[in-house]
Short mmCIF file of C-alpha atoms and ligand atoms in Angstrom, two decimals:
data_model
loop_
_atom_site.label_atom_id
_atom_site.label_comp_id
_atom_site.label_asym_id
_atom_site.label_seq_id
_atom_site.Cartn_x
_atom_site.Cartn_y
_atom_site.Cartn_z
CA MET A 1302 113.49 119.30 109.80
CA ARG A 1303 111.69 116.67 111.39
CA LYS A 1304 113.57 113.21 111.99
CA PRO A 1305 111.11 110.50 111.17
CA LEU A 1306 110.02 108.03 113.76
CA ILE A 1307 108.87 104.43 112.91
CA ALA A 1308 107.36 102.89 115.91
CA GLY A 1309 106.17 99.10 116.25
CA ASN A 1310 103.37 98.39 118.48
CA TRP A 1311 103.44 94.85 119.42
CA LYS A 1312 100.20 94.85 121.46
CA MET A 1313 99.68 91.90 123.51
CA ASN A 1314 101.95 89.73 121.18
CA LEU A 1315 105.20 87.69 121.25
CA LEU A 1316 106.97 86.47 124.36
CA CYS A 1317 109.66 87.57 126.31
CA SER A 1318 111.77 84.45 125.33
CA GLN A 1319 111.52 85.80 121.58
CA VAL A 1320 112.78 89.06 122.22
CA PRO A 1321 116.41 88.58 121.39
CA ALA A 1322 115.88 86.70 118.29
CA TYR A 1323 113.55 89.62 117.05
CA PHE A 1324 116.17 92.13 117.78
CA GLN A 1325 118.92 90.22 116.23
CA THR A 1326 116.82 89.97 112.98
CA LEU A 1327 115.72 93.33 112.80
CA MET A 1328 119.26 94.64 113.12
CA GLN A 1329 120.85 92.23 110.52
CA SER A 1330 118.06 93.35 108.26
CA LEU A 1331 118.05 96.80 108.53
CA LYS A 1332 120.30 98.46 105.63
CA GLY A 1333 121.58 101.71 107.65
CA LYS A 1334 124.02 101.06 110.34
CA PRO A 1335 123.06 102.56 113.82
CA GLY A 1336 125.56 105.56 113.52
CA GLN A 1337 124.18 106.48 110.15
CA ARG A 1338 120.50 106.21 110.82
CA THR A 1339 118.49 109.11 109.69
CA VAL A 1340 115.38 107.59 111.30
CA ASP A 1341 114.41 106.99 115.02
CA ILE A 1342 113.05 103.51 115.40
CA LEU A 1343 110.98 102.68 118.51
CA LEU A 1344 109.33 99.57 119.81
CA ALA A 1345 106.09 99.55 122.30
CA VAL A 1346 106.69 96.28 123.91
CA PRO A 1347 104.22 94.31 126.67
CA ALA A 1348 105.38 95.72 130.14
CA PRO A 1349 106.87 92.16 131.08
CA PHE A 1350 109.38 92.46 128.22
CA LEU A 1351 110.23 96.44 128.99
CA SER A 1352 113.37 95.60 130.86
CA LEU A 1353 115.07 93.10 128.63
CA ALA A 1354 113.83 94.97 125.54
CA ARG A 1355 115.24 98.44 127.00
CA GLU A 1356 118.72 96.70 127.55
CA MET A 1357 118.86 95.26 123.87
CA ALA A 1358 117.48 98.59 122.47
CA GLU A 1359 120.21 100.59 124.23
CA ARG A 1360 122.74 98.38 122.60
CA ASP A 1361 121.26 98.73 119.17
CA GLY A 1362 120.34 102.48 119.19
CA LEU A 1363 116.58 101.79 119.10
CA LEU A 1364 114.02 103.37 121.41
CA ILE A 1365 111.60 101.47 123.93
CA ALA A 1366 108.05 102.41 124.88
CA ALA A 1367 105.32 101.07 127.07
CA GLN A 1368 101.99 100.63 125.66
CA THR A 1369 100.10 102.70 128.43
CA VAL A 1370 100.71 104.21 131.71
CA HIS A 1371 98.55 105.20 134.86
CA GLU A 1372 98.57 109.12 135.37
CA LYS A 1373 99.20 108.60 139.32
CA ALA A 1374 102.66 107.99 140.52
CA GLU A 1375 101.56 105.23 142.83
CA GLY A 1376 98.65 103.78 145.02
CA ALA A 1377 96.15 101.23 145.01
CA PHE A 1378 95.43 100.64 141.24
CA THR A 1379 95.87 97.01 140.87
CA GLY A 1380 97.58 95.91 137.63
CA GLU A 1381 98.50 99.34 136.37
CA ILE A 1382 102.12 100.71 135.72
CA SER A 1383 103.48 104.14 136.80
CA LEU A 1384 105.60 106.76 135.14
CA PRO A 1385 108.37 106.42 138.15
CA MET A 1386 108.36 102.45 137.37
CA LEU A 1387 109.08 103.28 133.73
CA LEU A 1388 111.68 105.78 134.39
CA ASP A 1389 113.44 103.30 136.89
CA LEU A 1390 113.61 100.83 134.01
CA GLY A 1391 115.01 103.35 131.89
CA VAL A 1392 112.09 103.65 129.58
CA SER A 1393 111.15 107.40 128.54
CA TRP A 1394 108.46 106.75 126.09
CA THR A 1395 104.82 105.60 126.34
CA LEU A 1396 101.84 105.18 123.96
CA VAL A 1397 98.77 106.75 125.51
CA GLY A 1398 95.00 106.45 124.39
CA HIS A 1399 95.72 103.85 121.72
CA SER A 1400 92.05 103.21 120.31
CA GLU A 1401 92.16 99.73 121.77
CA ARG A 1402 92.78 101.22 125.23
CA ARG A 1403 89.73 103.84 124.48
CA GLN A 1404 87.53 100.92 123.23
CA TYR A 1405 88.32 97.92 125.65
CA PHE A 1406 89.51 99.66 128.62
CA ASN A 1407 87.06 102.74 128.65
CA GLU A 1408 90.00 105.41 128.40
CA THR A 1409 88.32 108.78 127.75
CA ASP A 1410 89.56 111.80 126.13
CA ARG A 1411 90.10 113.22 129.62
CA SER A 1412 91.95 110.32 130.93
CA VAL A 1413 94.18 110.09 127.90
CA ALA A 1414 94.90 114.05 128.36
CA LEU A 1415 95.79 113.30 132.09
CA LYS A 1416 98.16 110.61 131.24
CA ALA A 1417 99.74 112.78 128.61
CA ARG A 1418 100.33 115.61 130.89
CA ALA A 1419 101.70 113.34 133.87
CA ALA A 1420 104.21 111.72 131.32
CA VAL A 1421 105.23 115.26 129.92
CA GLU A 1422 105.83 116.59 133.50
CA ARG A 1423 107.97 113.41 134.24
CA GLY A 1424 109.93 113.86 130.97
CA VAL A 1425 108.38 110.64 129.41
CA THR A 1426 107.53 111.21 125.68
CA PRO A 1427 103.76 110.36 125.04
CA ILE A 1428 102.58 109.04 121.71
CA VAL A 1429 99.08 110.26 121.72
CA CYS A 1430 96.83 108.29 119.44
CA VAL A 1431 93.74 109.89 117.80
CA GLY A 1432 91.61 108.95 114.69
CA GLU A 1433 88.04 108.40 113.95
CA THR A 1434 85.85 105.54 113.70
CA LYS A 1435 84.28 104.14 110.61
CA ASP A 1436 80.96 105.32 111.44
CA GLU A 1437 82.30 109.00 112.23
CA ARG A 1438 84.14 109.01 108.89
CA GLU A 1439 81.12 108.05 107.18
CA LYS A 1440 79.40 110.87 108.75
CA SER A 1441 82.08 113.45 107.62
CA LEU A 1442 82.95 113.74 111.54
CA THR A 1443 86.68 112.98 111.19
CA GLU A 1444 88.03 116.70 111.70
CA THR A 1445 85.28 117.03 114.40
CA VAL A 1446 86.51 113.95 116.36
CA LEU A 1447 90.27 114.93 115.91
CA ARG A 1448 89.67 118.49 117.25
CA ARG A 1449 87.87 117.09 120.23
CA GLN A 1450 90.38 114.53 121.03
CA LEU A 1451 93.50 116.88 120.65
CA GLU A 1452 92.07 119.94 122.12
CA THR A 1453 91.29 117.88 125.34
CA VAL A 1454 95.04 117.20 125.39
CA LEU A 1455 96.35 120.27 124.19
CA ALA A 1456 94.43 122.01 127.03
CA GLU A 1457 96.71 120.12 129.54
CA LEU A 1458 100.28 120.43 128.00
CA PRO A 1459 102.48 123.38 127.79
CA ARG A 1460 103.04 124.87 124.14
CA ASP A 1461 106.51 123.61 123.63
CA ALA A 1462 105.79 120.07 125.19
CA ASP A 1463 107.99 117.08 123.79
CA TRP A 1464 105.07 114.59 122.42
CA VAL A 1465 104.19 112.81 119.14
CA ILE A 1466 100.76 112.46 118.02
CA ALA A 1467 99.81 109.34 116.11
CA TYR A 1468 96.91 109.65 113.70
CA GLU A 1469 95.29 106.07 113.64
CA PRO A 1470 91.71 105.91 111.81
CA VAL A 1471 89.98 102.95 113.82
CA TRP A 1472 88.67 101.67 110.64
CA ALA A 1473 92.33 101.10 109.35
CA ILE A 1474 93.71 99.35 112.38
CA GLY A 1475 94.26 95.58 111.95
CA THR A 1476 91.56 95.43 109.22
CA GLY A 1477 94.11 95.48 106.26
CA LEU A 1478 92.26 98.76 105.05
CA THR A 1479 94.61 101.69 104.97
CA ALA A 1480 93.73 105.32 104.45
CA SER A 1481 94.79 106.55 101.03
CA ASP A 1482 98.17 108.60 100.87
CA GLN A 1483 95.77 111.76 100.34
CA GLN A 1484 93.23 110.90 103.14
CA ALA A 1485 96.09 110.40 105.58
CA GLN A 1486 97.96 113.56 104.61
CA ASP A 1487 94.57 115.58 104.82
CA ALA A 1488 94.11 114.48 108.29
CA HIS A 1489 97.75 115.06 109.20
CA ALA A 1490 97.53 118.60 107.73
CA PHE A 1491 94.48 119.34 109.85
CA ILE A 1492 96.27 118.13 112.84
CA ARG A 1493 99.28 120.36 112.31
CA GLN A 1494 96.94 123.28 111.61
CA LEU A 1495 95.41 122.56 115.00
CA LEU A 1496 98.91 122.13 116.61
CA ARG A 1497 99.79 125.71 115.10
CA GLN A 1498 96.74 127.59 116.73
CA HIS A 1499 97.89 126.01 119.93
CA SER A 1500 101.73 125.84 119.59
CA GLY A 1501 102.79 128.25 117.09
CA GLU A 1502 105.96 127.39 115.51
CA HIS A 1503 106.67 124.41 117.51
CA ALA A 1504 103.89 122.71 115.59
CA ASP A 1505 106.50 122.59 112.72
CA ALA A 1506 109.07 120.58 114.82
CA MET A 1507 106.38 118.08 116.07
CA ARG A 1508 106.28 114.31 114.66
CA ILE A 1509 102.72 113.29 113.46
CA LEU A 1510 102.84 109.47 112.68
CA TYR A 1511 100.27 107.61 110.82
CA GLY A 1512 99.02 104.40 111.83
CA GLY A 1513 96.41 101.72 110.52
CA SER A 1514 97.66 98.76 108.31
CA VAL A 1515 100.81 100.10 107.50
CA LYS A 1516 103.21 97.42 105.70
CA SER A 1517 106.01 97.62 103.48
CA SER A 1518 103.66 97.50 100.30
CA ASN A 1519 102.07 100.85 101.38
CA ALA A 1520 104.77 102.80 103.49
CA ALA A 1521 106.73 104.60 100.81
CA GLY A 1522 103.49 106.33 99.16
CA LEU A 1523 102.41 107.43 102.75
CA PHE A 1524 105.86 108.51 103.73
CA LYS A 1525 106.15 110.95 100.80
CA GLN A 1526 103.40 112.91 102.29
CA PRO A 1527 104.74 116.26 103.64
CA ASP A 1528 102.93 115.83 106.83
CA ILE A 1529 103.57 112.20 107.54
CA ASP A 1530 106.73 111.96 109.73
CA GLY A 1531 106.47 108.39 110.36
CA ALA A 1532 104.31 105.41 111.16
CA LEU A 1533 102.88 103.52 114.23
CA VAL A 1534 102.99 99.91 112.85
CA GLY A 1535 100.78 97.10 114.64
CA GLY A 1536 100.74 93.65 112.76
CA ALA A 1537 103.42 94.40 110.55
CA SER A 1538 105.88 95.09 113.39
CA LEU A 1539 105.71 91.50 114.66
CA ASP A 1540 107.68 90.17 111.67
CA PRO A 1541 111.26 91.83 111.79
CA LEU A 1542 111.88 91.47 108.46
CA GLU A 1543 108.76 93.04 107.36
CA PHE A 1544 109.29 95.75 109.97
CA ALA A 1545 113.03 96.32 108.66
CA ARG A 1546 111.47 96.80 105.09
CA ILE A 1547 109.18 99.48 106.47
CA ILE A 1548 111.90 101.36 108.19
CA ASP A 1549 114.19 101.22 105.18
CA SER A 1550 111.25 102.42 103.03
CA MET A 1551 111.72 105.69 104.97
CA SER A 1552 115.49 106.10 105.29
P1 PGA B 2190 97.93 97.66 112.57
O1 PGA B 2190 97.79 98.65 114.13
O2 PGA B 2190 99.14 98.35 111.81
O3 PGA B 2190 98.07 96.12 113.04
O4 PGA B 2190 96.57 98.31 111.84
C1 PGA B 2190 98.29 99.79 114.17
C2 PGA B 2190 98.09 100.38 115.68
O5 PGA B 2190 97.11 99.78 116.22
O6 PGA B 2190 98.87 100.93 116.16
#
């Protein structure tokens, strides 16, 4: 059985001074107590908050992730954050290849694959984001794009690597448009089939998250789909009450 994972992605929002109140409200609002939780909960926070968020998360039984990472261990890469730096802070998760990183910061399938490989090699679990644009979906290229994005990553990873995939159709991110339950399930089933070709039975243990305008009003339907193992939630994760409702709809 795959343990569901509900991940929040704060993107470039909130302030470090708001982190304690966020955690307090989230923990007070969740129905399940930490010891009885059937869902993993993760927050991908801005880099300056990682240290504080990690301390609070440890206390509350949550996971903390960086939003991106550099594939090199050190060097002259101004502004970048390395895997050893994350590990030094006790952070062992990172998003990789979010569509905003691909769109605004020129990340390519190749650079995403190198980041994912470097993370796995260091024992940091990457959540690799994939997904088609509106134009690509309208041209019926969804599966072609997913295959290209994933095969580049799969070529770099061992068959039994510990990683998570987030299917995030670009047209659904921050737009209020969500893939229908069936559209999302179809894409997830396609991804799992690709994984099976590469990784055999390990594909059945891997978690595939859906992302793109997930909120408490649409989460339950998505979570009922057999190949949807959780969510990567952007905007709706900024409100701890709403994020708690999404988490509870999976528990
Ligand atoms: P959204 O973002 O939930 O605001 O659409 C999802 C994401 O970008 O991870």
